[in-house]
Amino acid sequence: MAKFLFRTSYTQDGVAGLIREGGTGRREALRQTVEGLGGTLEGFYYAFGDDDLLLIADLPDEEAATAFSMFVSAAGALTVSCTVLLEPETIDGAIAKSVPYRKPGD
């Protein structure tokens, strides 16, 4: 499983739905969405600022994360952006790789 951070903002219709269902109602709905894609919802937080809602989800792969982003956005209540989250061990593995890169001008 891979971990993803979904940063979302409510549209006007989304805020109206949030007022009708409440925060816990929307958490349950999005938990079911993530689980329907074969994942688990690890974190669900409302926020002040540029993002209204932050979700951390374990999903089987990038395809599932893309499906989540596309279908939730298409519904029109939230705009969604996605960030892949990496474990420190992934960084260690990347550092251990030999990469044949040359910077411009060298």
CSV table of N, CA and C in Angstrom, one decimal:
chain,number,residue,atom,x,y,z
A,1,MET,N,0.8,-1.2,0.0
A,1,MET,CA,0.0,0.0,0.0
A,1,MET,C,0.9,1.2,0.0
A,2,ALA,N,0.4,2.3,-0.6
A,2,ALA,CA,1.1,3.6,-0.7
A,2,ALA,C,0.2,4.6,0.1
A,3,LYS,N,0.9,5.6,0.6
A,3,LYS,CA,0.3,6.6,1.4
A,3,LYS,C,0.1,7.9,0.6
A,4,PHE,N,-1.0,8.5,0.7
A,4,PHE,CA,-1.3,9.7,-0.1
A,4,PHE,C,-2.0,10.7,0.8
A,5,LEU,N,-1.6,12.0,0.6
A,5,LEU,CA,-2.2,13.1,1.3
A,5,LEU,C,-3.1,13.8,0.2
A,6,PHE,N,-4.4,13.9,0.5
A,6,PHE,CA,-5.3,14.6,-0.3
A,6,PHE,C,-5.7,15.9,0.4
A,7,ARG,N,-5.3,17.0,-0.3
A,7,ARG,CA,-5.7,18.4,0.1
A,7,ARG,C,-6.9,18.8,-0.7
A,8,THR,N,-7.9,19.2,0.0
A,8,THR,CA,-9.2,19.6,-0.6
A,8,THR,C,-9.7,20.9,-0.2
A,9,SER,N,-10.5,21.5,-1.0
A,9,SER,CA,-11.3,22.7,-0.7
A,9,SER,C,-12.7,22.5,-1.1
A,10,TYR,N,-13.6,23.0,-0.2
A,10,TYR,CA,-15.0,22.9,-0.5
A,10,TYR,C,-15.5,23.9,-1.5
A,11,THR,N,-16.4,23.5,-2.4
A,11,THR,CA,-17.1,24.4,-3.3
A,11,THR,C,-18.3,24.9,-2.5
A,12,GLN,N,-19.1,25.8,-3.1
A,12,GLN,CA,-20.3,26.3,-2.4
A,12,GLN,C,-21.3,25.1,-2.1
A,13,ASP,N,-21.4,24.3,-3.1
A,13,ASP,CA,-22.3,23.1,-2.9
A,13,ASP,C,-21.8,22.2,-1.9
A,14,GLY,N,-20.4,22.0,-1.8
A,14,GLY,CA,-19.8,21.2,-0.8
A,14,GLY,C,-20.1,21.7,0.6
A,15,VAL,N,-20.0,23.0,0.8
A,15,VAL,CA,-20.2,23.6,2.1
A,15,VAL,C,-21.7,23.3,2.5
A,16,ALA,N,-22.6,23.5,1.6
A,16,ALA,CA,-24.0,23.2,1.9
A,16,ALA,C,-24.2,21.8,2.3
A,17,GLY,N,-23.5,20.8,1.6
A,17,GLY,CA,-23.6,19.4,2.0
A,17,GLY,C,-23.0,19.2,3.4
A,18,LEU,N,-21.9,19.8,3.7
A,18,LEU,CA,-21.2,19.7,5.0
A,18,LEU,C,-22.2,20.2,6.1
A,19,ILE,N,-22.8,21.3,5.8
A,19,ILE,CA,-23.8,21.8,6.8
A,19,ILE,C,-24.9,20.8,7.1
A,20,ARG,N,-25.4,20.2,6.0
A,20,ARG,CA,-26.5,19.2,6.2
A,20,ARG,C,-26.0,17.9,6.9
A,21,GLU,N,-24.8,17.4,6.5
A,21,GLU,CA,-24.4,16.1,7.1
A,21,GLU,C,-23.5,16.2,8.3
A,22,GLY,N,-22.9,17.3,8.5
A,22,GLY,CA,-21.9,17.5,9.6
A,22,GLY,C,-20.6,16.9,9.3
A,23,GLY,N,-19.6,17.2,10.1
A,23,GLY,CA,-18.2,16.8,9.8
A,23,GLY,C,-18.1,15.3,9.9
A,24,THR,N,-18.7,14.7,10.9
A,24,THR,CA,-18.5,13.2,11.1
A,24,THR,C,-19.3,12.5,10.0
A,25,GLY,N,-20.4,13.0,9.5
A,25,GLY,CA,-21.1,12.4,8.4
A,25,GLY,C,-20.2,12.3,7.1
A,26,ARG,N,-19.5,13.5,6.9
A,26,ARG,CA,-18.6,13.5,5.7
A,26,ARG,C,-17.4,12.6,5.9
A,27,ARG,N,-16.9,12.5,7.1
A,27,ARG,CA,-15.8,11.6,7.4
A,27,ARG,C,-16.2,10.2,7.1
A,28,GLU,N,-17.4,9.8,7.5
A,28,GLU,CA,-17.8,8.4,7.2
A,28,GLU,C,-18.0,8.2,5.7
A,29,ALA,N,-18.6,9.1,5.0
A,29,ALA,CA,-18.8,9.0,3.6
A,29,ALA,C,-17.4,8.8,2.8
A,30,LEU,N,-16.4,9.6,3.2
A,30,LEU,CA,-15.1,9.5,2.6
A,30,LEU,C,-14.4,8.3,3.0
A,31,ARG,N,-14.6,7.9,4.2
A,31,ARG,CA,-14.0,6.6,4.7
A,31,ARG,C,-14.5,5.5,3.8
A,32,GLN,N,-15.8,5.4,3.5
A,32,GLN,CA,-16.4,4.4,2.7
A,32,GLN,C,-15.8,4.5,1.2
A,33,THR,N,-15.6,5.7,0.8
A,33,THR,CA,-15.0,5.9,-0.6
A,33,THR,C,-13.6,5.3,-0.6
A,34,VAL,N,-12.8,5.6,0.3
A,34,VAL,CA,-11.4,5.1,0.4
A,34,VAL,C,-11.4,3.6,0.5
A,35,GLU,N,-12.3,3.0,1.4
A,35,GLU,CA,-12.3,1.6,1.6
A,35,GLU,C,-12.9,0.9,0.3
A,36,GLY,N,-13.7,1.6,-0.4
A,36,GLY,CA,-14.3,1.0,-1.7
A,36,GLY,C,-13.2,0.9,-2.7
A,37,LEU,N,-12.1,1.6,-2.6
A,37,LEU,CA,-11.0,1.5,-3.5
A,37,LEU,C,-9.9,0.6,-3.0
A,38,GLY,N,-10.2,-0.1,-1.9
A,38,GLY,CA,-9.3,-1.1,-1.3
A,38,GLY,C,-8.3,-0.5,-0.3
A,39,GLY,N,-8.6,0.7,0.2
A,39,GLY,CA,-7.7,1.4,1.1
A,39,GLY,C,-8.2,1.6,2.5
A,40,THR,N,-7.5,2.3,3.3
A,40,THR,CA,-7.9,2.7,4.6
A,40,THR,C,-7.6,4.2,4.8
A,41,LEU,N,-8.6,4.8,5.5
A,41,LEU,CA,-8.4,6.2,5.8
A,41,LEU,C,-7.7,6.3,7.1
A,42,GLU,N,-6.5,6.9,7.1
A,42,GLU,CA,-5.6,7.0,8.2
A,42,GLU,C,-5.8,8.3,9.0
A,43,GLY,N,-6.1,9.4,8.3
A,43,GLY,CA,-6.3,10.7,8.9
A,43,GLY,C,-7.4,11.5,8.2
A,44,PHE,N,-8.1,12.3,8.9
A,44,PHE,CA,-9.2,13.1,8.4
A,44,PHE,C,-9.2,14.4,9.2
A,45,TYR,N,-8.9,15.5,8.6
A,45,TYR,CA,-8.8,16.8,9.4
A,45,TYR,C,-9.3,17.9,8.7
A,46,TYR,N,-10.2,18.7,9.3
A,46,TYR,CA,-10.6,20.0,8.8
A,46,TYR,C,-9.5,21.0,9.1
A,47,ALA,N,-9.4,22.1,8.3
A,47,ALA,CA,-8.3,23.0,8.5
A,47,ALA,C,-8.8,24.4,8.1
A,48,PHE,N,-8.1,25.4,8.6
A,48,PHE,CA,-8.3,26.8,8.2
A,48,PHE,C,-7.2,27.1,7.2
A,49,GLY,N,-7.4,28.0,6.3
A,49,GLY,CA,-6.4,28.3,5.3
A,49,GLY,C,-6.8,28.0,3.9
A,50,ASP,N,-5.7,27.7,3.1
A,50,ASP,CA,-6.0,27.3,1.7
A,50,ASP,C,-6.7,26.0,1.5
A,51,ASP,N,-6.5,25.1,2.4
A,51,ASP,CA,-7.2,23.8,2.4
A,51,ASP,C,-8.3,23.7,3.4
A,52,ASP,N,-9.4,23.1,3.1
A,52,ASP,CA,-10.5,23.0,4.0
A,52,ASP,C,-10.5,21.6,4.7
A,53,LEU,N,-10.0,20.6,4.0
A,53,LEU,CA,-10.0,19.3,4.5
A,53,LEU,C,-8.8,18.5,4.0
A,54,LEU,N,-8.1,17.8,4.9
A,54,LEU,CA,-6.9,17.0,4.6
A,54,LEU,C,-7.2,15.6,5.0
A,55,LEU,N,-6.9,14.7,4.0
A,55,LEU,CA,-7.1,13.3,4.2
A,55,LEU,C,-5.8,12.6,4.0
A,56,ILE,N,-5.5,11.6,4.9
A,56,ILE,CA,-4.3,10.8,4.6
A,56,ILE,C,-4.9,9.4,4.5
A,57,ALA,N,-4.6,8.8,3.3
A,57,ALA,CA,-5.1,7.5,3.0
A,57,ALA,C,-4.0,6.5,2.5
A,58,ASP,N,-4.2,5.2,3.0
A,58,ASP,CA,-3.4,4.2,2.4
A,58,ASP,C,-4.2,3.6,1.3
A,59,LEU,N,-3.6,3.6,0.1
A,59,LEU,CA,-4.3,3.0,-1.1
A,59,LEU,C,-3.4,2.0,-1.8
A,60,PRO,N,-4.0,1.1,-2.5
A,60,PRO,CA,-3.2,0.1,-3.2
A,60,PRO,C,-2.2,0.6,-4.1
A,61,ASP,N,-2.5,1.7,-4.9
A,61,ASP,CA,-1.5,2.2,-5.9
A,61,ASP,C,-1.9,3.5,-6.4
A,62,GLU,N,-1.2,4.1,-7.3
A,62,GLU,CA,-1.4,5.4,-7.9
A,62,GLU,C,-2.7,5.4,-8.6
A,63,GLU,N,-3.1,4.3,-9.2
A,63,GLU,CA,-4.4,4.2,-10.0
A,63,GLU,C,-5.5,4.5,-9.1
A,64,ALA,N,-5.5,3.9,-7.9
A,64,ALA,CA,-6.6,4.1,-6.9
A,64,ALA,C,-6.6,5.5,-6.4
A,65,ALA,N,-5.4,6.1,-6.2
A,65,ALA,CA,-5.4,7.5,-5.8
A,65,ALA,C,-5.9,8.5,-6.9
A,66,THR,N,-5.6,8.1,-8.1
A,66,THR,CA,-6.1,8.9,-9.2
A,66,THR,C,-7.6,8.8,-9.3
A,67,ALA,N,-8.1,7.6,-9.2
A,67,ALA,CA,-9.6,7.4,-9.2
A,67,ALA,C,-10.3,8.2,-8.1
A,68,PHE,N,-9.7,8.2,-6.9
A,68,PHE,CA,-10.3,9.0,-5.8
A,68,PHE,C,-10.3,10.4,-6.2
A,69,SER,N,-9.2,11.0,-6.6
A,69,SER,CA,-9.1,12.4,-7.0
A,69,SER,C,-10.1,12.8,-8.1
A,70,MET,N,-10.1,12.0,-9.1
A,70,MET,CA,-11.0,12.3,-10.3
A,70,MET,C,-12.4,12.3,-9.9
A,71,PHE,N,-12.9,11.2,-9.3
A,71,PHE,CA,-14.3,11.0,-9.1
A,71,PHE,C,-14.8,11.9,-8.0
A,72,VAL,N,-14.0,12.2,-6.9
A,72,VAL,CA,-14.4,13.2,-5.9
A,72,VAL,C,-14.5,14.6,-6.5
A,73,SER,N,-13.5,14.9,-7.3
A,73,SER,CA,-13.5,16.3,-8.0
A,73,SER,C,-14.7,16.4,-8.9
A,74,ALA,N,-15.0,15.3,-9.7
A,74,ALA,CA,-16.0,15.3,-10.7
A,74,ALA,C,-17.4,15.5,-10.0
A,75,ALA,N,-17.6,15.1,-8.8
A,75,ALA,CA,-18.8,15.3,-8.1
A,75,ALA,C,-19.2,16.7,-7.8
A,76,GLY,N,-18.1,17.6,-7.8
A,76,GLY,CA,-18.4,19.0,-7.7
A,76,GLY,C,-18.4,19.6,-6.3
A,77,ALA,N,-18.2,18.8,-5.3
A,77,ALA,CA,-18.3,19.4,-3.9
A,77,ALA,C,-16.9,19.8,-3.4
A,78,LEU,N,-15.9,19.2,-3.9
A,78,LEU,CA,-14.5,19.4,-3.5
A,78,LEU,C,-13.6,19.5,-4.7
A,79,THR,N,-12.6,20.4,-4.5
A,79,THR,CA,-11.5,20.3,-5.4
A,79,THR,C,-10.4,19.5,-4.7
A,80,VAL,N,-9.6,18.7,-5.4
A,80,VAL,CA,-8.7,17.8,-4.8
A,80,VAL,C,-7.3,17.9,-5.4
A,81,SER,N,-6.3,17.9,-4.6
A,81,SER,CA,-4.9,17.7,-5.0
A,81,SER,C,-4.3,16.6,-4.2
A,82,CYS,N,-3.4,15.9,-4.8
A,82,CYS,CA,-2.8,14.7,-4.2
A,82,CYS,C,-1.3,14.8,-4.1
A,83,THR,N,-0.8,14.4,-2.9
A,83,THR,CA,0.6,14.3,-2.7
A,83,THR,C,1.0,12.9,-2.3
A,84,VAL,N,1.9,12.2,-3.0
A,84,VAL,CA,2.4,10.9,-2.5
A,84,VAL,C,3.3,11.1,-1.3
A,85,LEU,N,3.0,10.3,-0.3
A,85,LEU,CA,3.8,10.4,1.0
A,85,LEU,C,4.8,9.3,1.0
A,86,LEU,N,6.1,9.6,1.3
A,86,LEU,CA,7.2,8.6,1.3
A,86,LEU,C,7.7,8.3,2.7
A,87,GLU,N,7.9,7.0,3.0
A,87,GLU,CA,8.5,6.6,4.2
A,87,GLU,C,10.0,6.9,4.2
A,88,PRO,N,10.7,7.2,5.4
A,88,PRO,CA,12.1,7.4,5.4
A,88,PRO,C,12.9,6.3,4.7
A,89,GLU,N,12.4,5.1,4.8
A,89,GLU,CA,13.1,3.9,4.2
A,89,GLU,C,13.1,4.1,2.6
A,90,THR,N,12.1,4.7,2.1
A,90,THR,CA,12.1,4.9,0.6
A,90,THR,C,13.2,5.9,0.2
A,91,ILE,N,13.3,6.9,1.1
A,91,ILE,CA,14.4,7.9,0.8
A,91,ILE,C,15.8,7.2,0.9
A,92,ASP,N,16.0,6.4,1.9
A,92,ASP,CA,17.2,5.6,2.0
A,92,ASP,C,17.5,4.8,0.8
A,93,GLY,N,16.5,4.1,0.3
A,93,GLY,CA,16.6,3.3,-1.0
A,93,GLY,C,17.0,4.2,-2.1
A,94,ALA,N,16.4,5.4,-2.2
A,94,ALA,CA,16.7,6.3,-3.3
A,94,ALA,C,18.1,6.8,-3.3
A,95,ILE,N,18.5,7.1,-2.1
A,95,ILE,CA,19.9,7.6,-1.9
A,95,ILE,C,20.9,6.5,-2.3
A,96,ALA,N,20.6,5.3,-2.1
A,96,ALA,CA,21.5,4.2,-2.4
A,96,ALA,C,21.6,3.9,-3.9
A,97,LYS,N,20.7,4.4,-4.7
A,97,LYS,CA,20.8,4.2,-6.1
A,97,LYS,C,21.9,5.0,-6.8
A,98,SER,N,22.5,4.4,-7.8
A,98,SER,CA,23.4,5.1,-8.6
A,98,SER,C,22.6,5.7,-9.8
A,99,VAL,N,22.7,7.0,-9.9
A,99,VAL,CA,22.0,7.7,-11.0
A,99,VAL,C,22.9,8.4,-11.9
A,100,PRO,N,22.9,8.1,-13.2
A,100,PRO,CA,23.8,8.6,-14.2
A,100,PRO,C,23.3,10.0,-14.7
A,101,TYR,N,23.3,11.0,-13.8
A,101,TYR,CA,22.8,12.3,-14.2
A,101,TYR,C,24.0,13.3,-14.3
A,102,ARG,N,23.9,14.2,-15.2
A,102,ARG,CA,24.9,15.3,-15.4
A,102,ARG,C,24.1,16.6,-15.4
A,103,LYS,N,24.5,17.6,-14.5
A,103,LYS,CA,23.8,18.8,-14.5
A,103,LYS,C,24.1,19.6,-15.8
A,104,PRO,N,23.2,20.5,-16.2
A,104,PRO,CA,23.4,21.3,-17.4
A,104,PRO,C,24.8,22.1,-17.3
A,105,GLY,N,25.5,22.1,-18.4
A,105,GLY,CA,26.7,22.8,-18.5
A,105,GLY,C,28.0,22.0,-18.1
A,106,ASP,N,27.8,20.8,-17.5
A,106,ASP,CA,29.0,20.0,-17.1
A,106,ASP,C,29.4,19.1,-18.2
